[in-house]
PDB file of C-alpha atoms in Angstrom:
ATOM      1  CA  ALA A   1     -19.432  20.778  -9.203  1.00 69.00           C
ATOM      2  CA  ALA A   2     -15.819  21.860  -9.759  1.00 70.00           C
ATOM      3  CA  ILE A   3     -16.479  25.328  -8.351  1.00 73.00           C
ATOM      4  CA  ALA A   4     -18.347  23.843  -5.389  1.00 81.00           C
ATOM      5  CA  ALA A   5     -15.504  21.422  -4.623  1.00 82.00           C
ATOM      6  CA  ALA A   6     -12.903  24.189  -4.951  1.00 79.00           C
ATOM      7  CA  THR A   7     -14.933  26.462  -2.674  1.00 81.00           C
ATOM      8  CA  ILE A   8     -15.257  23.761   0.006  1.00 88.00           C
ATOM      9  CA  TYR A   9     -11.537  23.025  -0.212  1.00 87.00           C
ATOM     10  CA  LEU A  10     -10.605  26.707   0.092  1.00 84.00           C
ATOM     11  CA  ALA A  11     -13.004  27.143   3.012  1.00 87.00           C
ATOM     12  CA  PHE A  12     -11.319  24.190   4.718  1.00 90.00           C
ATOM     13  CA  LEU A  13      -7.881  25.774   4.233  1.00 87.00           C
ATOM     14  CA  PHE A  14      -9.121  29.108   5.603  1.00 85.00           C
ATOM     15  CA  TRP A  15     -10.594  27.323   8.630  1.00 88.00           C
ATOM     16  CA  ILE A  16      -7.414  25.352   9.324  1.00 88.00           C
ATOM     17  CA  ALA A  17      -5.236  28.468   9.070  1.00 84.00           C
ATOM     18  CA  ALA A  18      -7.557  30.563  11.262  1.00 84.00           C
ATOM     19  CA  LYS A  19      -7.818  27.850  13.917  1.00 84.00           C
ATOM     20  CA  ARG A  20      -4.059  27.328  14.045  1.00 82.00           C
ATOM     21  CA  ASP A  21      -3.334  31.072  14.237  1.00 77.00           C
ATOM     22  CA  ARG A  22      -5.919  31.518  16.971  1.00 78.00           C
ATOM     23  CA  GLY A  23      -4.423  28.687  18.990  1.00 73.00           C
ATOM     24  CA  ALA A  24      -0.884  30.043  18.568  1.00 69.00           C
ATOM     25  CA  ALA A  25      -1.970  33.557  19.611  1.00 65.00           C
ATOM     26  CA  GLN A  26      -3.673  32.225  22.744  1.00 65.00           C
ATOM     27  CA  GLY A  27      -0.740  29.997  23.630  1.00 64.00           C
ATOM     28  CA  ILE A  28      -2.813  26.836  23.193  1.00 62.00           C
ATOM     29  CA  ARG A  29      -0.555  23.839  22.663  1.00 62.00           C
ATOM     30  CA  ASP A  30      -1.392  21.064  20.269  1.00 64.00           C
ATOM     31  CA  ASP A  31       0.477  17.934  21.358  1.00 64.00           C
ATOM     32  CA  TRP A  32       0.429  16.350  17.907  1.00 63.00           C
ATOM     33  CA  LEU A  33       1.704  19.501  16.196  1.00 65.00           C
ATOM     34  CA  GLY A  34       4.262  19.944  18.941  1.00 64.00           C
ATOM     35  CA  ARG A  35       5.638  16.454  18.411  1.00 70.00           C
ATOM     36  CA  ASN A  36       5.572  16.764  14.619  1.00 74.00           C
ATOM     37  CA  GLN A  37       6.606  20.386  14.210  1.00 80.00           C
ATOM     38  CA  GLY A  38       9.581  19.355  12.086  1.00 82.00           C
ATOM     39  CA  LEU A  39       7.384  17.279   9.785  1.00 87.00           C
ATOM     40  CA  VAL A  40       4.937  20.164   9.255  1.00 87.00           C
ATOM     41  CA  TYR A  41       7.758  22.608   8.583  1.00 88.00           C
ATOM     42  CA  GLY A  42       9.525  20.185   6.220  1.00 89.00           C
ATOM     43  CA  LEU A  43       6.329  19.655   4.223  1.00 92.00           C
ATOM     44  CA  SER A  44       5.716  23.411   4.065  1.00 91.00           C
ATOM     45  CA  LEU A  45       8.931  23.743   2.038  1.00 92.00           C
ATOM     46  CA  ALA A  46       7.041  21.920  -0.735  1.00 92.00           C
ATOM     47  CA  VAL A  47       5.535  25.328  -1.543  1.00 90.00           C
ATOM     48  CA  TYR A  48       8.230  25.026  -4.229  1.00 91.00           C
ATOM     49  CA  CYS A  49       5.847  22.659  -6.054  1.00 89.00           C
ATOM     50  CA  THR A  50       3.023  24.795  -7.385  1.00 82.00           C
ATOM     51  CA  SER A  51       0.127  24.046  -9.736  1.00 74.00           C
ATOM     52  CA  TRP A  52       2.701  24.206 -12.519  1.00 73.00           C
ATOM     53  CA  THR A  53       4.409  21.111 -11.072  1.00 78.00           C
ATOM     54  CA  PHE A  54       1.910  18.924 -12.920  1.00 74.00           C
ATOM     55  CA  PHE A  55       1.469  21.019 -16.069  1.00 78.00           C
ATOM     56  CA  GLY A  56       5.108  22.084 -16.373  1.00 81.00           C
ATOM     57  CA  GLY A  57       6.702  18.893 -15.097  1.00 86.00           C
ATOM     58  CA  VAL A  58       4.568  16.506 -17.122  1.00 89.00           C
ATOM     59  CA  GLY A  59       4.481  18.797 -20.145  1.00 88.00           C
ATOM     60  CA  THR A  60       8.253  19.278 -20.195  1.00 88.00           C
ATOM     61  CA  ALA A  61       8.880  15.557 -19.751  1.00 90.00           C
ATOM     62  CA  ALA A  62       6.461  14.723 -22.577  1.00 89.00           C
ATOM     63  CA  THR A  63       8.173  17.081 -25.026  1.00 88.00           C
ATOM     64  CA  THR A  64      11.843  17.122 -24.003  1.00 88.00           C
ATOM     65  CA  GLY A  65      12.270  14.042 -21.821  1.00 89.00           C
ATOM     66  CA  TRP A  66      14.698  14.357 -18.923  1.00 92.00           C
ATOM     67  CA  ASP A  67      14.653  18.176 -19.092  1.00 90.00           C
ATOM     68  CA  PHE A  68      11.930  18.036 -16.427  1.00 92.00           C
ATOM     69  CA  LEU A  69      14.282  16.496 -13.857  1.00 94.00           C
ATOM     70  CA  PRO A  70      16.554  19.515 -13.122  1.00 94.00           C
ATOM     71  CA  ILE A  71      13.526  21.379 -11.710  1.00 92.00           C
ATOM     72  CA  TYR A  72      13.611  18.938  -8.793  1.00 94.00           C
ATOM     73  CA  LEU A  73      17.232  17.761  -8.877  1.00 95.00           C
ATOM     74  CA  GLY A  74      18.582  21.264  -8.191  1.00 95.00           C
ATOM     75  CA  PRO A  75      16.739  21.729  -4.856  1.00 95.00           C
ATOM     76  CA  ILE A  76      17.451  18.103  -3.881  1.00 96.00           C
ATOM     77  CA  LEU A  77      21.203  18.719  -4.257  1.00 95.00           C
ATOM     78  CA  VAL A  78      21.021  22.046  -2.391  1.00 94.00           C
ATOM     79  CA  PHE A  79      19.234  20.533   0.614  1.00 93.00           C
ATOM     80  CA  THR A  80      21.437  17.435   0.777  1.00 92.00           C
ATOM     81  CA  VAL A  81      24.939  17.930  -0.630  1.00 92.00           C
ATOM     82  CA  GLY A  82      24.869  21.721  -0.235  1.00 91.00           C
ATOM     83  CA  PHE A  83      23.070  21.858   3.090  1.00 90.00           C
ATOM     84  CA  GLY A  84      25.954  23.741   4.682  1.00 90.00           C
ATOM     85  CA  LEU A  85      25.039  26.765   2.545  1.00 92.00           C
ATOM     86  CA  VAL A  86      21.385  26.506   3.615  1.00 91.00           C
ATOM     87  CA  ARG A  87      22.446  26.327   7.270  1.00 91.00           C
ATOM     88  CA  ARG A  88      24.631  29.412   6.896  1.00 92.00           C
ATOM     89  CA  ILE A  89      21.920  31.453   5.152  1.00 92.00           C
ATOM     90  CA  LEU A  90      19.420  30.459   7.853  1.00 91.00           C
ATOM     91  CA  ARG A  91      21.775  31.583  10.603  1.00 91.00           C
ATOM     92  CA  GLN A  92      22.414  34.920   8.891  1.00 90.00           C
ATOM     93  CA  ALA A  93      18.723  35.497   8.076  1.00 89.00           C
ATOM     94  CA  LYS A  94      17.725  34.932  11.703  1.00 88.00           C
ATOM     95  CA  SER A  95      20.522  37.095  13.074  1.00 87.00           C
ATOM     96  CA  HIS A  96      19.440  39.986  10.828  1.00 86.00           C
ATOM     97  CA  HIS A  97      15.712  39.332  11.462  1.00 85.00           C
ATOM     98  CA  SER A  98      15.161  39.221   7.699  1.00 86.00           C
ATOM     99  CA  THR A  99      11.554  39.076   6.509  1.00 84.00           C
ATOM    100  CA  SER A 100      12.244  38.680   2.770  1.00 87.00           C
ATOM    101  CA  ILE A 101      15.075  37.984   0.379  1.00 90.00           C
ATOM    102  CA  ALA A 102      15.292  41.719  -0.360  1.00 90.00           C
ATOM    103  CA  ASP A 103      15.632  42.413   3.353  1.00 89.00           C
ATOM    104  CA  PHE A 104      18.284  39.704   3.700  1.00 91.00           C
ATOM    105  CA  LEU A 105      20.457  40.924   0.815  1.00 90.00           C
ATOM    106  CA  SER A 106      20.047  44.515   1.961  1.00 91.00           C
ATOM    107  CA  ALA A 107      21.324  43.557   5.432  1.00 88.00           C
ATOM    108  CA  ARG A 108      24.316  41.771   3.883  1.00 84.00           C
ATOM    109  CA  TYR A 109      25.264  45.035   2.126  1.00 87.00           C
ATOM    110  CA  GLY A 110      25.044  47.443   5.034  1.00 84.00           C
ATOM    111  CA  LYS A 111      21.236  47.647   5.070  1.00 84.00           C
ATOM    112  CA  SER A 112      21.331  49.408   1.708  1.00 88.00           C
ATOM    113  CA  ALA A 113      17.919  50.689   0.639  1.00 89.00           C
ATOM    114  CA  GLY A 114      19.087  50.675  -2.971  1.00 91.00           C
ATOM    115  CA  VAL A 115      19.939  46.966  -2.847  1.00 91.00           C
ATOM    116  CA  ALA A 116      16.574  46.180  -1.250  1.00 91.00           C
ATOM    117  CA  ALA A 117      14.715  48.149  -3.919  1.00 93.00           C
ATOM    118  CA  LEU A 118      16.687  46.506  -6.742  1.00 94.00           C
ATOM    119  CA  VAL A 119      16.093  42.976  -5.406  1.00 92.00           C
ATOM    120  CA  THR A 120      12.383  43.707  -4.909  1.00 91.00           C
ATOM    121  CA  LEU A 121      12.119  45.015  -8.480  1.00 93.00           C
ATOM    122  CA  ILE A 122      13.914  41.991  -9.949  1.00 92.00           C
ATOM    123  CA  ALA A 123      11.825  39.567  -7.869  1.00 89.00           C
ATOM    124  CA  THR A 124       8.606  41.267  -8.939  1.00 89.00           C
ATOM    125  CA  ILE A 125       9.472  41.315 -12.641  1.00 90.00           C
ATOM    126  CA  GLY A 126      10.642  37.711 -12.507  1.00 87.00           C
ATOM    127  CA  SER A 127       7.621  36.482 -10.555  1.00 85.00           C
ATOM    128  CA  LEU A 128       4.800  38.067 -12.550  1.00 87.00           C
ATOM    129  CA  PRO A 129       4.983  35.814 -15.649  1.00 86.00           C
ATOM    130  CA  TYR A 130       5.472  32.787 -13.400  1.00 81.00           C
ATOM    131  CA  MET A 131       2.425  33.729 -11.296  1.00 84.00           C
ATOM    132  CA  ALA A 132       0.423  34.242 -14.479  1.00 85.00           C
ATOM    133  CA  LEU A 133       1.187  30.661 -15.519  1.00 83.00           C
ATOM    134  CA  GLN A 134       0.081  29.380 -12.101  1.00 82.00           C
ATOM    135  CA  LEU A 135      -3.220  31.230 -12.246  1.00 85.00           C
ATOM    136  CA  GLN A 136      -3.879  30.213 -15.841  1.00 84.00           C
ATOM    137  CA  SER A 137      -3.285  26.559 -14.972  1.00 82.00           C
ATOM    138  CA  VAL A 138      -5.763  26.761 -12.082  1.00 82.00           C
ATOM    139  CA  GLY A 139      -8.383  28.363 -14.329  1.00 83.00           C
ATOM    140  CA  ASN A 140      -7.854  25.788 -17.081  1.00 84.00           C
ATOM    141  CA  SER A 141      -8.104  22.956 -14.548  1.00 81.00           C
ATOM    142  CA  LEU A 142     -11.475  24.183 -13.288  1.00 80.00           C
ATOM    143  CA  LEU A 143     -12.782  24.522 -16.852  1.00 83.00           C
ATOM    144  CA  GLN A 144     -11.589  21.005 -17.682  1.00 82.00           C
ATOM    145  CA  LEU A 145     -13.310  19.587 -14.612  1.00 79.00           C
ATOM    146  CA  ASP A 146     -16.534  21.455 -15.346  1.00 79.00           C
ATOM    147  CA  PRO A 147     -16.781  22.400 -19.072  1.00 79.00           C
ATOM    148  CA  ALA A 148     -20.196  24.001 -18.468  1.00 78.00           C
ATOM    149  CA  LEU A 149     -18.374  26.815 -16.657  1.00 77.00           C
ATOM    150  CA  ALA A 150     -17.166  28.145 -20.007  1.00 77.00           C
ATOM    151  CA  THR A 151     -20.723  29.193 -20.853  1.00 80.00           C
ATOM    152  CA  THR A 152     -21.125  31.255 -17.669  1.00 82.00           C
ATOM    153  CA  ILE A 153     -17.672  32.683 -16.964  1.00 83.00           C
ATOM    154  CA  ALA A 154     -14.661  33.552 -19.122  1.00 84.00           C
ATOM    155  CA  LEU A 155     -11.222  32.149 -18.357  1.00 83.00           C
ATOM    156  CA  ASP A 156      -9.863  35.625 -17.517  1.00 85.00           C
ATOM    157  CA  GLU A 157     -12.710  36.222 -15.062  1.00 86.00           C
ATOM    158  CA  LEU A 158     -12.141  32.843 -13.421  1.00 84.00           C
ATOM    159  CA  VAL A 159      -8.424  33.574 -13.109  1.00 87.00           C
ATOM    160  CA  LEU A 160      -9.190  36.993 -11.588  1.00 89.00           C
ATOM    161  CA  LEU A 161     -11.501  35.388  -9.029  1.00 86.00           C
ATOM    162  CA  THR A 162      -8.839  32.816  -8.159  1.00 83.00           C
ATOM    163  CA  ALA A 163      -6.202  35.529  -7.763  1.00 87.00           C
ATOM    164  CA  ALA A 164      -8.505  37.537  -5.495  1.00 89.00           C
ATOM    165  CA  ILE A 165      -9.107  34.535  -3.207  1.00 84.00           C
ATOM    166  CA  MET A 166      -5.383  33.776  -3.035  1.00 81.00           C
ATOM    167  CA  ALA A 167      -4.618  37.429  -2.275  1.00 85.00           C
ATOM    168  CA  LEU A 168      -7.205  37.419   0.508  1.00 84.00           C
ATOM    169  CA  PHE A 169      -5.606  34.327   2.023  1.00 79.00           C
ATOM    170  CA  ALA A 170      -2.139  35.897   1.810  1.00 77.00           C
ATOM    171  CA  ILE A 171      -3.365  39.102   3.498  1.00 79.00           C
ATOM    172  CA  MET A 172      -5.143  37.253   6.298  1.00 77.00           C
ATOM    173  CA  PHE A 173      -2.521  34.621   7.082  1.00 73.00           C
ATOM    174  CA  GLY A 174       0.745  35.590   5.388  1.00 65.00           C
ATOM    175  CA  SER A 175       1.190  39.277   6.130  1.00 62.00           C
ATOM    176  CA  LYS A 176       1.062  39.284   9.931  1.00 58.00           C
ATOM    177  CA  ARG A 177       4.315  40.190  11.608  1.00 50.00           C
ATOM    178  CA  VAL A 178       5.121  39.808  15.256  1.00 46.00           C
ATOM    179  CA  ASP A 179       8.458  39.399  16.924  1.00 49.00           C
ATOM    180  CA  HIS A 180       8.303  35.778  17.943  1.00 49.00           C
ATOM    181  CA  VAL A 181       8.887  32.428  16.307  1.00 46.00           C
ATOM    182  CA  GLY A 182       5.965  30.802  14.498  1.00 51.00           C
ATOM    183  CA  GLU A 183       4.139  34.046  13.759  1.00 66.00           C
ATOM    184  CA  ASN A 184       2.446  32.504  10.710  1.00 77.00           C
ATOM    185  CA  ALA A 185       1.697  29.087  12.154  1.00 80.00           C
ATOM    186  CA  GLY A 186      -1.599  28.869  10.240  1.00 82.00           C
ATOM    187  CA  LEU A 187       0.112  29.580   6.929  1.00 84.00           C
ATOM    188  CA  VAL A 188       2.800  26.942   7.543  1.00 87.00           C
ATOM    189  CA  LEU A 189       0.267  24.282   8.542  1.00 88.00           C
ATOM    190  CA  THR A 190      -1.982  25.021   5.563  1.00 90.00           C
ATOM    191  CA  ILE A 191       0.876  24.780   3.059  1.00 90.00           C
ATOM    192  CA  ALA A 192       1.977  21.495   4.654  1.00 92.00           C
ATOM    193  CA  ILE A 193      -1.555  20.092   4.255  1.00 92.00           C
ATOM    194  CA  GLU A 194      -1.640  21.302   0.652  1.00 91.00           C
ATOM    195  CA  ALA A 195       1.672  19.554   0.003  1.00 93.00           C
ATOM    196  CA  VAL A 196       0.175  16.255   1.136  1.00 94.00           C
ATOM    197  CA  VAL A 197      -2.938  16.810  -1.013  1.00 92.00           C
ATOM    198  CA  LYS A 198      -0.819  17.558  -4.101  1.00 91.00           C
ATOM    199  CA  LEU A 199       1.353  14.493  -3.606  1.00 93.00           C
ATOM    200  CA  VAL A 200      -1.609  12.163  -3.029  1.00 94.00           C
ATOM    201  CA  ALA A 201      -3.339  13.555  -6.133  1.00 91.00           C
ATOM    202  CA  LEU A 202      -0.260  13.009  -8.317  1.00 93.00           C
ATOM    203  CA  ILE A 203       0.242   9.498  -6.946  1.00 95.00           C
ATOM    204  CA  ALA A 204      -3.396   8.711  -7.775  1.00 95.00           C
ATOM    205  CA  VAL A 205      -2.895   9.925 -11.359  1.00 93.00           C
ATOM    206  CA  ALA A 206       0.341   7.895 -11.585  1.00 94.00           C
ATOM    207  CA  ALA A 207      -1.492   4.778 -10.380  1.00 95.00           C
ATOM    208  CA  LEU A 208      -4.119   5.306 -13.087  1.00 93.00           C
ATOM    209  CA  ALA A 209      -1.312   5.770 -15.628  1.00 92.00           C
ATOM    210  CA  LEU A 210       0.326   2.493 -14.592  1.00 91.00           C
ATOM    211  CA  MET A 211      -2.994   0.711 -15.019  1.00 90.00           C
ATOM    212  CA  ALA A 212      -3.280   2.189 -18.512  1.00 87.00           C
ATOM    213  CA  LEU A 213       0.252   1.113 -19.400  1.00 84.00           C
ATOM    214  CA  THR A 214      -0.299  -2.501 -18.367  1.00 84.00           C
ATOM    215  CA  GLY A 215      -3.116  -2.850 -20.887  1.00 75.00           C
ATOM    216  CA  LEU A 216      -1.162  -1.495 -23.861  1.00 73.00           C
ATOM    217  CA  PRO A 217       0.524  -3.499 -26.641  1.00 74.00           C
ATOM    218  CA  GLU A 218       4.285  -3.805 -26.165  1.00 68.00           C
ATOM    219  CA  THR A 219       5.029  -1.703 -29.262  1.00 61.00           C
ATOM    220  CA  ASP A 220       3.086   1.270 -27.857  1.00 59.00           C
ATOM    221  CA  SER A 221       4.915   0.995 -24.522  1.00 58.00           C
ATOM    222  CA  GLU A 222       8.316   0.936 -26.243  1.00 66.00           C
ATOM    223  CA  GLN A 223       7.404   3.956 -28.365  1.00 64.00           C
ATOM    224  CA  ALA A 224       6.449   5.923 -25.248  1.00 63.00           C
ATOM    225  CA  GLN A 225       9.773   5.144 -23.570  1.00 66.00           C
ATOM    226  CA  THR A 226      11.823   6.702 -26.402  1.00 79.00           C
ATOM    227  CA  VAL A 227      11.043  10.166 -25.002  1.00 83.00           C
ATOM    228  CA  PHE A 228      13.615   9.531 -22.237  1.00 85.00           C
ATOM    229  CA  ALA A 229      17.100   9.228 -23.737  1.00 83.00           C
ATOM    230  CA  VAL A 230      20.511   9.082 -22.047  1.00 84.00           C
ATOM    231  CA  SER A 231      21.826  11.676 -24.518  1.00 85.00           C
ATOM    232  CA  GLN A 232      19.660  14.304 -22.806  1.00 86.00           C
ATOM    233  CA  PHE A 233      22.092  14.398 -19.851  1.00 90.00           C
ATOM    234  CA  ASP A 234      24.258  17.131 -21.354  1.00 90.00           C
ATOM    235  CA  ALA A 235      25.492  20.661 -20.606  1.00 93.00           C
ATOM    236  CA  ARG A 236      21.959  22.035 -20.916  1.00 92.00           C
ATOM    237  CA  PHE A 237      20.830  19.584 -18.236  1.00 94.00           C
ATOM    238  CA  ALA A 238      23.617  20.785 -15.926  1.00 95.00           C
ATOM    239  CA  VAL A 239      22.760  24.460 -16.465  1.00 95.00           C
ATOM    240  CA  LEU A 240      19.056  23.845 -15.791  1.00 94.00           C
ATOM    241  CA  THR A 241      19.998  22.010 -12.587  1.00 96.00           C
ATOM    242  CA  LEU A 242      22.104  24.989 -11.470  1.00 96.00           C
ATOM    243  CA  ILE A 243      19.254  27.428 -12.176  1.00 94.00           C
ATOM    244  CA  ALA A 244      16.809  25.250 -10.224  1.00 93.00           C
ATOM    245  CA  ALA A 245      19.280  25.071  -7.330  1.00 95.00           C
ATOM    246  CA  CYS A 246      19.362  28.876  -7.238  1.00 93.00           C
ATOM    247  CA  ALA A 247      15.561  28.982  -7.386  1.00 90.00           C
ATOM    248  CA  ALA A 248      15.385  26.763  -4.296  1.00 91.00           C
ATOM    249  CA  LEU A 249      17.043  29.575  -2.353  1.00 91.00           C
ATOM    250  CA  CYS A 250      16.051  32.741  -4.232  1.00 89.00           C
ATOM    251  CA  LEU A 251      12.375  32.333  -5.116  1.00 89.00           C
ATOM    252  CA  PRO A 252      10.602  34.809  -2.795  1.00 89.00           C
ATOM    253  CA  ARG A 253       8.075  32.251  -1.541  1.00 88.00           C
ATOM    254  CA  GLN A 254      10.798  29.643  -1.045  1.00 91.00           C
ATOM    255  CA  PHE A 255      13.042  32.029   0.860  1.00 91.00           C
ATOM    256  CA  HIS A 256      10.124  33.010   3.083  1.00 89.00           C
ATOM    257  CA  MET A 257       9.134  29.463   3.994  1.00 89.00           C
ATOM    258  CA  THR A 258      12.698  28.184   4.354  1.00 90.00           C
ATOM    259  CA  PHE A 259      14.294  30.989   6.320  1.00 90.00           C
ATOM    260  CA  VAL A 260      11.664  33.425   7.607  1.00 87.00           C
ATOM    261  CA  GLU A 261       9.237  30.790   8.899  1.00 85.00           C
ATOM    262  CA  ALA A 262      11.955  28.581  10.400  1.00 85.00           C
ATOM    263  CA  HIS A 263      11.474  28.140  14.145  1.00 79.00           C
ATOM    264  CA  SER A 264      15.108  28.728  15.028  1.00 77.00           C
ATOM    265  CA  GLU A 265      18.446  29.526  13.471  1.00 78.00           C
ATOM    266  CA  SER A 266      19.492  25.890  13.843  1.00 75.00           C
ATOM    267  CA  ALA A 267      18.600  23.803  10.793  1.00 71.00           C
ATOM    268  CA  ASP A 268      17.040  20.502  11.845  1.00 72.00           C
ATOM    269  CA  ARG A 269      16.881  17.144  10.108  1.00 76.00           C
ATOM    270  CA  SER A 270      13.342  17.756   8.836  1.00 76.00           C
ATOM    271  CA  MET A 271      14.573  20.589   6.621  1.00 76.00           C
ATOM    272  CA  ARG A 272      17.345  18.440   5.203  1.00 83.00           C
ATOM    273  CA  TRP A 273      15.443  15.269   4.351  1.00 90.00           C
ATOM    274  CA  ILE A 274      11.652  15.753   4.174  1.00 92.00           C
ATOM    275  CA  PHE A 275      11.703  18.323   1.375  1.00 93.00           C
ATOM    276  CA  PRO A 276      14.223  16.405  -0.812  1.00 94.00           C
ATOM    277  CA  ALA A 277      12.309  13.144  -0.224  1.00 95.00           C
ATOM    278  CA  TYR A 278       9.111  14.903  -1.305  1.00 95.00           C
ATOM    279  CA  LEU A 279      10.785  16.084  -4.523  1.00 95.00           C
ATOM    280  CA  VAL A 280      12.096  12.587  -5.231  1.00 95.00           C
ATOM    281  CA  LEU A 281       8.553  11.209  -5.005  1.00 95.00           C
ATOM    282  CA  ILE A 282       7.227  13.968  -7.278  1.00 94.00           C
ATOM    283  CA  SER A 283       9.946  13.198  -9.835  1.00 93.00           C
ATOM    284  CA  ILE A 284       9.170   9.482  -9.803  1.00 94.00           C
ATOM    285  CA  VAL A 285       5.398   9.784 -10.270  1.00 93.00           C
ATOM    286  CA  ILE A 286       5.783  12.124 -13.250  1.00 93.00           C
ATOM    287  CA  ILE A 287       7.418   9.387 -15.370  1.00 91.00           C
ATOM    288  CA  PRO A 288       4.482   6.902 -15.575  1.00 91.00           C
ATOM    289  CA  ILE A 289       2.060   9.787 -16.192  1.00 92.00           C
ATOM    290  CA  VAL A 290       4.151  10.908 -19.173  1.00 91.00           C
ATOM    291  CA  LEU A 291       4.611   7.387 -20.561  1.00 89.00           C
ATOM    292  CA  ALA A 292       0.907   6.624 -20.321  1.00 89.00           C
ATOM    293  CA  GLY A 293      -0.065   9.993 -21.787  1.00 88.00           C
ATOM    294  CA  ILE A 294       2.173   9.553 -24.845  1.00 86.00           C
ATOM    295  CA  ALA A 295       1.140   5.958 -25.419  1.00 84.00           C
ATOM    296  CA  VAL A 296      -2.613   6.400 -24.890  1.00 82.00           C
ATOM    297  CA  LEU A 297      -3.193   9.907 -26.215  1.00 79.00           C
TER     298      LEU A 297
END
């Protein structure tokens, strides 16, 4: 059942992306998308929140309390207080026609091939372990939803299959390059839809967690709340926030969605507020999930 549901969901995403790309290529206008282009683009920036948002966010909060918050606080500060920097990078990226962070930094240093190669190498080395965690979390989720899968397919094989499907999607909808705005309209729309699905799913889990908490004895509830302590707001917290702020600009996928897929060099309100608001909601719903998990489990 888990594999069937995942297959249907992936097929739906492929269909949405293909339909949107086909419409954009033929110049077909969608009035709703036209009116809500900023909303779709703002939600697409939530590509920052991957499958590790639940596992990493909830897991970190359960073990080290407020250490989970910098993951989201950093980008929130960048896109609100530090939005002038985002606006300037967007303007420069569009003026240089940058298609990646390596391309952008290369252009800033006289279109140096050496700089581009170095940035690509660093991004690749830094991304591989992170991508491995994402894929492992997807595989583990499917096995948890359908334990019978473990008797027919190994975790490594399931992860390989997942990676192959994701690679196929990236090739079909993320690698096309043409010299006009909105060249990957299908990709942007699909990621925006996924962002909504992820948020709704986490809110549903948080609602279940709140229901579990209301039925617990007061002593269990108080014990669960000790995981979040004021003393955790220290120098480590500040450093983690700074690193997350850098990630909001330097992660290859984040740079692509924020600057390459932007419709113009002028940053609009949707970029400044929708993405931070999304992260605020994600941060809030993690807390009841953690409290209920510690108290019940």
